[in-house]
Short mmCIF file of C-alpha atoms and ligand atoms in Angstrom, two decimals:
data_model
loop_
_atom_site.label_atom_id
_atom_site.label_comp_id
_atom_site.label_asym_id
_atom_site.label_seq_id
_atom_site.Cartn_x
_atom_site.Cartn_y
_atom_site.Cartn_z
CA MET P 1 131.52 61.86 101.41
CA ILE P 2 133.91 61.42 98.46
CA TYR P 3 133.35 58.01 97.01
CA LEU P 4 136.40 56.67 95.33
CA ASP P 5 135.59 52.81 95.64
CA ASN P 6 133.70 52.27 92.40
CA ASN P 7 135.61 49.04 91.80
CA GLY P 8 134.17 47.86 95.02
CA THR P 9 130.68 48.67 94.22
CA THR P 10 128.63 51.50 92.72
CA GLN P 11 125.56 53.49 93.80
CA VAL P 12 122.37 52.20 92.39
CA LEU P 13 121.12 54.83 89.91
CA PRO P 14 117.69 56.36 90.59
CA GLU P 15 116.54 55.31 87.01
CA VAL P 16 117.43 51.71 87.97
CA ILE P 17 115.40 51.93 91.32
CA GLU P 18 112.43 53.43 89.41
CA ALA P 19 112.57 50.47 86.96
CA MET P 20 112.76 47.93 89.74
CA MET P 21 110.13 49.47 91.81
CA PRO P 22 106.93 47.98 90.23
CA TYR P 23 108.35 44.29 90.69
CA PHE P 24 108.55 44.90 94.42
CA THR P 25 105.14 46.62 94.88
CA THR P 26 102.57 45.61 92.50
CA ASP P 27 104.12 43.02 90.01
CA TRP P 28 105.60 40.73 92.58
CA GLY P 29 104.51 37.43 91.18
CA ASN P 30 106.51 34.23 90.38
CA PRO P 31 107.42 34.15 86.57
CA SER P 32 106.96 30.32 86.62
CA SER P 33 103.27 30.56 87.65
CA SER P 34 100.74 29.37 85.16
CA TYR P 35 98.47 32.44 85.82
CA LYS P 36 99.14 35.81 84.09
CA PHE P 37 99.93 37.69 87.13
CA GLY P 38 103.14 35.66 87.30
CA SER P 39 103.75 34.47 83.90
CA LYS P 40 103.66 37.89 82.25
CA LEU P 41 106.99 38.52 84.12
CA LYS P 42 108.68 36.12 81.68
CA THR P 43 108.75 38.94 79.04
CA VAL P 44 110.05 41.38 81.60
CA ILE P 45 113.04 39.00 82.18
CA GLU P 46 113.68 38.59 78.52
CA THR P 47 113.77 42.34 78.04
CA ALA P 48 116.36 42.50 80.66
CA ARG P 49 118.32 39.69 79.02
CA GLU P 50 118.31 41.70 75.75
CA GLN P 51 119.60 44.75 77.47
CA VAL P 52 122.54 42.80 79.18
CA ALA P 53 123.13 40.93 75.98
CA ASP P 54 123.40 44.29 74.20
CA LEU P 55 126.08 45.62 76.63
CA ILE P 56 128.46 42.97 75.31
CA GLY P 57 127.12 42.43 71.79
CA ALA P 58 125.87 39.01 72.61
CA HIS P 59 122.68 37.30 71.57
CA PRO P 60 120.13 37.24 74.34
CA ARG P 61 120.04 33.40 74.37
CA GLU P 62 123.75 33.56 75.37
CA VAL P 63 123.09 35.20 78.57
CA ILE P 64 122.16 33.36 81.80
CA PHE P 65 121.29 35.36 85.04
CA THR P 66 123.13 34.24 88.11
CA SER P 67 123.38 35.62 91.67
CA CYS P 68 126.73 37.57 91.28
CA GLY P 69 130.01 37.61 89.53
CA THR P 70 131.39 34.95 91.93
CA GLU P 71 128.73 32.56 90.90
CA SER P 72 129.34 33.43 87.28
CA ASN P 73 133.07 32.66 87.59
CA ASN P 74 132.46 29.43 89.51
CA ALA P 75 129.82 28.33 87.02
CA ALA P 76 131.84 28.93 83.94
CA ILE P 77 134.89 26.99 85.21
CA HIS P 78 132.59 24.29 86.61
CA ALA P 79 130.97 23.93 83.16
CA ALA P 80 134.19 23.66 81.28
CA LEU P 81 135.62 21.05 83.66
CA LYS P 82 132.45 18.99 83.34
CA ALA P 83 132.54 19.25 79.53
CA HIS P 84 136.24 17.54 79.66
CA PRO P 85 136.03 15.08 82.48
CA GLY P 86 139.28 13.54 81.29
CA LYS P 87 141.23 16.84 81.43
CA ARG P 88 142.58 17.75 84.87
CA HIS P 89 144.61 20.99 84.25
CA LEU P 90 143.36 24.56 84.43
CA ILE P 91 145.28 27.84 83.78
CA THR P 92 144.61 31.09 85.52
CA SER P 93 146.70 34.01 86.71
CA ALA P 94 148.24 35.01 90.11
CA VAL P 95 146.17 38.31 89.95
CA GLU P 96 142.69 37.03 89.54
CA HIS P 97 139.85 37.94 91.87
CA SER P 98 139.48 35.43 94.80
CA SER P 99 136.29 34.05 93.15
CA VAL P 100 138.44 32.40 90.69
CA LEU P 101 141.57 31.87 92.70
CA ASN P 102 139.91 30.19 95.72
CA TYR P 103 137.88 28.03 93.42
CA CYS P 104 141.06 26.97 91.71
CA MET P 105 142.71 26.28 94.96
CA ALA P 106 139.60 24.15 96.04
CA LEU P 107 139.99 22.14 92.63
CA GLU P 108 143.58 21.51 93.45
CA GLN P 109 142.32 19.76 96.68
CA GLU P 110 140.31 17.48 94.31
CA GLY P 111 143.27 16.53 92.34
CA TYR P 112 143.26 19.10 89.54
CA ARG P 113 146.55 20.78 88.56
CA VAL P 114 146.35 24.48 88.26
CA THR P 115 148.95 26.84 86.62
CA TYR P 116 148.88 30.30 88.08
CA LEU P 117 150.50 32.46 85.31
CA PRO P 118 152.87 35.26 86.70
CA VAL P 119 152.55 39.00 85.85
CA ASP P 120 155.40 41.51 85.38
CA ARG P 121 155.86 44.68 87.54
CA ASP P 122 153.40 46.42 85.36
CA GLY P 123 150.78 43.73 85.91
CA LEU P 124 150.97 42.49 82.37
CA LEU P 125 150.79 38.83 81.31
CA LYS P 126 153.30 37.31 78.78
CA LEU P 127 151.31 35.41 76.04
CA ALA P 128 154.30 33.08 75.66
CA ASP P 129 153.76 31.94 79.25
CA LEU P 130 150.19 31.00 78.53
CA GLU P 131 151.32 29.34 75.23
CA HIS P 132 153.89 27.19 77.21
CA ALA P 133 151.26 26.38 79.88
CA ILE P 134 148.62 24.85 77.61
CA THR P 135 148.84 21.09 77.24
CA ASP P 136 146.65 18.35 76.03
CA GLU P 137 145.35 18.13 79.54
CA THR P 138 144.27 21.66 79.80
CA ALA P 139 140.39 21.85 80.15
CA VAL P 140 140.06 25.79 80.64
CA VAL P 141 141.89 29.01 80.76
CA SER P 142 140.45 31.67 83.05
CA LEU P 143 142.09 35.13 82.59
CA MET P 144 140.30 38.24 83.67
CA TRP P 145 139.80 41.31 81.35
CA ALA P 146 140.44 44.12 83.84
CA ASN P 147 142.11 43.82 87.16
CA ASN P 148 139.96 44.99 90.02
CA GLU P 149 142.92 46.31 92.11
CA THR P 150 145.01 48.03 89.34
CA GLY P 151 142.71 48.29 86.39
CA VAL P 152 145.40 46.66 84.23
CA LEU P 153 143.96 45.17 81.06
CA PHE P 154 144.85 41.68 79.93
CA PRO P 155 145.34 41.13 76.03
CA VAL P 156 141.96 39.19 75.91
CA LYS P 157 141.69 39.18 72.10
CA GLU P 158 145.03 37.39 71.85
CA ILE P 159 144.44 35.16 74.72
CA ALA P 160 141.05 34.15 73.05
CA GLU P 161 142.82 33.56 69.80
CA LEU P 162 145.53 31.40 71.43
CA CYS P 163 143.00 29.33 73.34
CA ARG P 164 140.82 28.80 70.14
CA SER P 165 143.87 27.74 68.14
CA ARG P 166 144.85 25.17 70.86
CA GLY P 167 141.31 23.89 71.31
CA VAL P 168 140.94 25.13 74.88
CA LEU P 169 137.92 26.73 76.43
CA TYR P 170 138.45 30.40 77.52
CA HIS P 171 136.58 32.03 80.46
CA CYS P 172 137.07 35.70 81.00
CA ASP P 173 135.96 37.47 84.23
CA ALA P 174 134.84 40.85 82.79
CA VAL P 175 133.31 42.07 85.98
CA GLN P 176 135.36 45.08 86.05
CA ALA P 177 135.75 45.72 82.29
CA ALA P 178 131.98 45.87 81.55
CA SER P 179 130.59 49.33 81.39
CA LYS P 180 134.07 50.75 81.49
CA ILE P 181 135.17 49.69 78.10
CA ALA P 182 133.56 48.42 75.02
CA ILE P 183 133.02 44.75 74.85
CA ASP P 184 131.85 43.04 71.68
CA VAL P 185 131.87 39.11 72.09
CA PRO P 186 131.23 38.33 68.42
CA LYS P 187 134.56 39.82 67.66
CA ILE P 188 136.45 37.88 70.35
CA SER P 189 136.31 34.20 70.83
CA ILE P 190 135.68 34.06 74.34
CA ASP P 191 133.62 31.02 75.45
CA TYR P 192 132.37 32.23 78.74
CA LEU P 193 132.34 35.80 80.13
CA SER P 194 131.22 36.88 83.63
CA LEU P 195 129.43 40.12 84.65
CA THR P 196 127.93 41.56 87.81
CA GLY P 197 125.32 44.25 88.21
CA HIS P 198 126.62 46.00 91.18
CA LYS P 199 129.79 47.25 89.41
CA PHE P 200 127.66 49.28 86.98
CA HIS P 201 125.06 50.91 89.02
CA ALA P 202 122.50 47.89 89.52
CA PRO P 203 121.95 46.35 92.99
CA LYS P 204 124.15 43.65 94.50
CA GLY P 205 122.94 40.08 94.26
CA ILE P 206 122.59 39.84 90.54
CA GLY P 207 125.01 38.73 87.90
CA ALA P 208 125.12 37.11 84.31
CA LEU P 209 127.26 34.70 82.51
CA TYR P 210 127.59 34.88 78.77
CA VAL P 211 128.06 31.54 77.12
CA ARG P 212 128.87 31.44 73.58
CA ARG P 213 126.42 29.46 71.26
CA LYS P 214 127.63 25.84 71.14
CA THR P 215 129.96 26.22 74.12
CA PRO P 216 129.33 23.41 76.64
CA ILE P 217 127.31 24.47 79.60
CA SER P 218 125.80 22.68 82.49
CA PRO P 219 124.16 23.76 85.69
CA TYR P 220 126.11 24.90 88.62
CA VAL P 221 123.00 25.53 90.70
CA TYR P 222 120.60 22.59 90.16
CA GLY P 223 116.99 23.15 90.66
CA GLY P 224 113.97 24.07 88.54
CA HIS P 225 113.54 24.81 84.82
CA GLN P 226 114.59 28.51 85.28
CA GLU P 227 117.16 29.94 82.90
CA HIS P 228 116.44 27.08 80.44
CA GLY P 229 117.25 24.51 83.20
CA LEU P 230 120.82 26.08 83.51
CA ARG P 231 120.48 28.01 86.71
CA GLY P 232 117.83 26.83 89.18
CA GLY P 233 116.10 29.10 91.57
CA THR P 234 113.13 31.44 91.25
CA GLU P 235 114.23 34.49 89.33
CA SER P 236 114.57 37.84 91.19
CA VAL P 237 112.62 39.86 88.80
CA PRO P 238 113.45 43.35 90.42
CA LEU P 239 117.03 42.56 90.45
CA ILE P 240 117.17 41.24 86.91
CA VAL P 241 115.08 44.29 85.76
CA GLY P 242 117.71 46.47 87.64
CA MET P 243 120.68 44.75 85.97
CA GLY P 244 118.92 45.19 82.57
CA LYS P 245 118.17 48.83 83.07
CA ALA P 246 121.77 49.55 84.30
CA ALA P 247 123.26 47.57 81.34
CA GLN P 248 121.17 49.78 79.02
CA LEU P 249 122.41 52.90 80.76
CA ALA P 250 125.94 51.70 80.81
CA ARG P 251 126.04 51.17 77.10
CA ARG P 252 124.81 54.68 76.65
CA HIS P 253 127.29 56.08 78.92
CA LEU P 254 130.22 54.07 77.33
CA LEU P 255 130.59 56.75 74.75
CA VAL P 256 131.44 59.54 77.35
CA TYR P 257 132.88 57.18 80.15
CA ASP P 258 136.49 57.44 79.23
CA LYS P 259 136.28 61.03 78.40
CA LYS P 260 134.67 62.08 81.59
CA VAL P 261 136.67 59.70 83.94
CA ARG P 262 140.25 59.68 82.65
CA PRO P 263 140.90 63.34 83.25
CA LEU P 264 139.66 63.00 86.82
CA ARG P 265 141.72 59.96 87.48
CA ASP P 266 144.83 61.51 85.88
CA THR P 267 144.45 64.66 88.03
CA LEU P 268 144.16 62.47 91.08
CA GLU P 269 147.16 60.30 90.14
CA ASP P 270 149.33 63.07 89.01
CA GLY P 271 148.34 65.21 91.82
CA ILE P 272 149.36 62.47 94.40
CA LEU P 273 152.49 61.22 92.59
CA ASN P 274 153.94 64.68 92.13
CA SER P 275 153.26 66.10 95.60
CA VAL P 276 153.50 63.09 97.95
CA PRO P 277 157.11 61.92 98.56
CA ASN P 278 157.81 58.25 98.11
CA THR P 279 154.77 57.20 96.03
CA GLU P 280 154.82 54.81 93.11
CA LEU P 281 152.12 53.91 90.67
CA ASN P 282 151.03 50.18 90.55
CA GLY P 283 149.96 49.00 87.13
CA HIS P 284 150.77 49.81 83.54
CA ARG P 285 150.40 53.51 82.67
CA THR P 286 148.39 52.99 79.54
CA GLU P 287 147.07 49.43 79.46
CA ARG P 288 144.66 50.24 82.20
CA LEU P 289 141.05 51.09 82.83
CA ALA P 290 140.49 54.96 82.91
CA ASN P 291 139.01 55.04 86.44
CA THR P 292 141.52 53.01 88.49
CA SER P 293 144.68 54.42 90.29
CA ASN P 294 146.50 52.11 92.66
CA ILE P 295 149.38 53.87 94.40
CA THR P 296 151.97 52.70 96.92
CA PHE P 297 152.85 55.09 99.76
CA HIS P 298 156.16 53.76 100.78
CA GLY P 299 156.49 53.81 104.55
CA VAL P 300 152.87 54.17 105.25
CA GLU P 301 150.52 51.32 106.07
CA SER P 302 147.37 51.10 103.87
CA GLU P 303 145.12 50.49 106.87
CA ALA P 304 146.37 53.54 108.73
CA LEU P 305 146.02 55.80 105.79
CA LEU P 306 142.45 54.37 105.00
CA ILE P 307 141.39 55.18 108.57
CA LEU P 308 142.59 58.78 108.24
CA LEU P 309 140.99 59.11 104.84
CA ASP P 310 137.77 57.84 106.17
CA LYS P 311 137.83 60.55 108.83
CA GLU P 312 138.28 63.05 106.00
CA GLY P 313 134.97 61.48 104.44
CA ILE P 314 137.02 59.74 101.54
CA CYS P 315 136.04 56.19 100.67
CA ALA P 316 138.97 54.33 98.99
CA SER P 317 140.30 50.77 99.56
CA SER P 318 143.41 48.67 99.87
CA GLY P 319 142.24 46.15 97.22
CA SER P 320 139.37 43.89 96.77
CA ALA P 321 136.53 44.62 98.96
CA CYS P 322 136.03 40.82 99.18
CA LEU P 323 139.30 40.64 101.18
CA ALA P 324 139.18 43.98 103.05
CA ASP P 325 138.47 42.23 106.28
CA SER P 326 141.65 40.06 106.00
CA ASP P 327 145.02 41.32 107.09
CA GLU P 328 146.65 39.58 104.07
CA PRO P 329 148.57 41.91 101.87
CA SER P 330 147.25 42.35 98.29
CA HIS P 331 147.98 39.26 96.34
CA VAL P 332 147.82 41.22 93.12
CA ILE P 333 150.60 43.79 94.09
CA LYS P 334 152.68 40.91 95.74
CA ALA P 335 152.61 39.07 92.34
CA MET P 336 153.67 42.23 90.64
CA LYS P 337 156.24 43.40 92.97
CA PRO P 338 157.32 40.44 95.15
CA ASP P 339 160.58 42.12 96.43
CA SER P 340 158.85 45.09 97.84
CA THR P 341 156.48 46.08 100.77
CA ALA P 342 154.21 47.77 98.21
CA SER P 343 151.65 45.10 98.76
CA GLN P 344 150.93 46.39 102.30
CA GLN P 345 151.33 50.18 101.57
CA MET P 346 149.00 50.69 98.72
CA ILE P 347 145.66 52.36 98.10
CA ARG P 348 143.16 51.86 95.34
CA PHE P 349 141.25 54.75 94.16
CA SER P 350 138.39 53.90 91.65
CA LEU P 351 136.49 56.66 90.19
CA ASP P 352 133.10 57.06 88.30
CA VAL P 353 131.59 59.68 86.07
CA GLY P 354 129.71 61.18 89.08
CA ASN P 355 132.92 62.42 90.49
CA SER P 356 133.95 66.13 90.30
CA GLN P 357 137.23 68.00 89.79
CA GLU P 358 136.47 69.61 93.23
CA GLU P 359 136.33 66.17 94.93
CA ILE P 360 139.46 65.10 93.22
CA ARG P 361 141.29 68.29 94.29
CA GLY P 362 139.84 67.77 97.89
CA THR P 363 141.15 64.35 97.82
CA VAL P 364 144.80 65.22 96.70
CA ALA P 365 144.84 67.73 99.51
CA ALA P 366 143.35 65.23 102.14
CA VAL P 367 145.98 62.51 101.13
CA GLN P 368 148.84 65.03 101.46
CA ARG P 369 147.52 65.92 105.01
CA CYS P 370 147.07 62.35 106.13
CA VAL P 371 150.48 61.10 104.92
CA ARG P 372 152.11 64.06 106.60
CA THR P 373 150.31 63.14 109.87
CA LEU P 374 151.34 59.45 109.47
CA HIS P 375 154.99 60.20 108.71
CA SER P 376 155.33 62.67 111.80
CA SER P 377 153.78 59.82 114.06
CA TYR P 378 156.17 57.06 113.03
N1 LIG V 401 135.62 39.45 89.79
C1 LIG V 401 136.04 40.69 89.86
C2 LIG V 401 137.22 41.20 89.05
C3 LIG V 401 135.61 41.52 90.84
O1 LIG V 401 136.15 42.63 91.07
C4 LIG V 401 134.51 41.05 91.56
C5 LIG V 401 134.02 41.77 92.75
O2 LIG V 401 134.71 42.57 93.46
C6 LIG V 401 134.12 39.80 91.39
C7 LIG V 401 134.62 39.04 90.36
C8 LIG V 401 132.83 39.16 92.18
O3 LIG V 401 131.68 39.85 91.98
P1 LIG V 401 130.41 39.59 93.03
O4 LIG V 401 130.94 40.59 94.20
O5 LIG V 401 129.25 40.10 92.29
O6 LIG V 401 130.40 38.39 93.52
#
């Protein structure tokens, strides 16, 4: 198998499994218990919190564990709206993940007004559009750091400064950015930032929400006193430990991530664009994560190509894994190129440091074969 769907999810690293194991086998208590067998796990959770905080330069007290990136995104928007009950306007973009978009659409049903900022053909946002969209009614701006389908990077620093200067809370979905680029929250005035473990080699089912000190926060999941009363539910100690360990490893690997992944991605991308006719890159050439390549194959349906690639043992995708079972064309590519069929004829390849040049060469050859097969069958 050649795994090129790392924006979908990543393999849990052996070191992460090893770190988690004792909390399944021997230390399986409840951290809220009064006896030591359980309560000693509180320090284990705090160590993981420090490790996650460290990945983004935050203070551990600013990190709340959640169940996933989706929950973090929902919780941040919910908290911002609760903080300003009189403000009924939100701003997001047309290319956000479904965990933001679908929540915004649900809020519209409740009477909120939502502005979905457009992007250009490269997937970039115009800051002037954001500036014009903010009004006295705006409670929160939710704009992602790195797009999951194209890897395109939004100008987060400038967005944060603009929001701060207009007194609007800023939530950033950094699920795809974390572990792929350096994040240092003290330097950027982001109020809320979402993370999920399974995009950087922790298991699925564990996420985190960064909430800047003094930023309003209220629970999204009501329950016990866990997470300082901000997120009810008995803590999943093994998953929290796994996310902490993965964050620690990701921080270490950040130094080499770009150097290792970018040449592989560029070999793949150039190999396909130069040898397969009627192909087109989706996403800005440089303002983009080093691991992501989104390519349109004009005249070839994404699903047909994915099936043939799967037969060749290659795992890629036609966009977000959360929407993979729907027939809908990619909303991201549609927002970028509304006049073309690119949104139904594209493949996302997302690499990781574990990929090899040999795998990439094999993938280019397989893509050439599969596209030839499909063209001859039309
Ligand atoms: N935000 C982005 C940009 C994502 O890519 C994803 C996952 O695909 C999520 C949020 C949701 O994360 P989770 O799968 O942990 O709910």
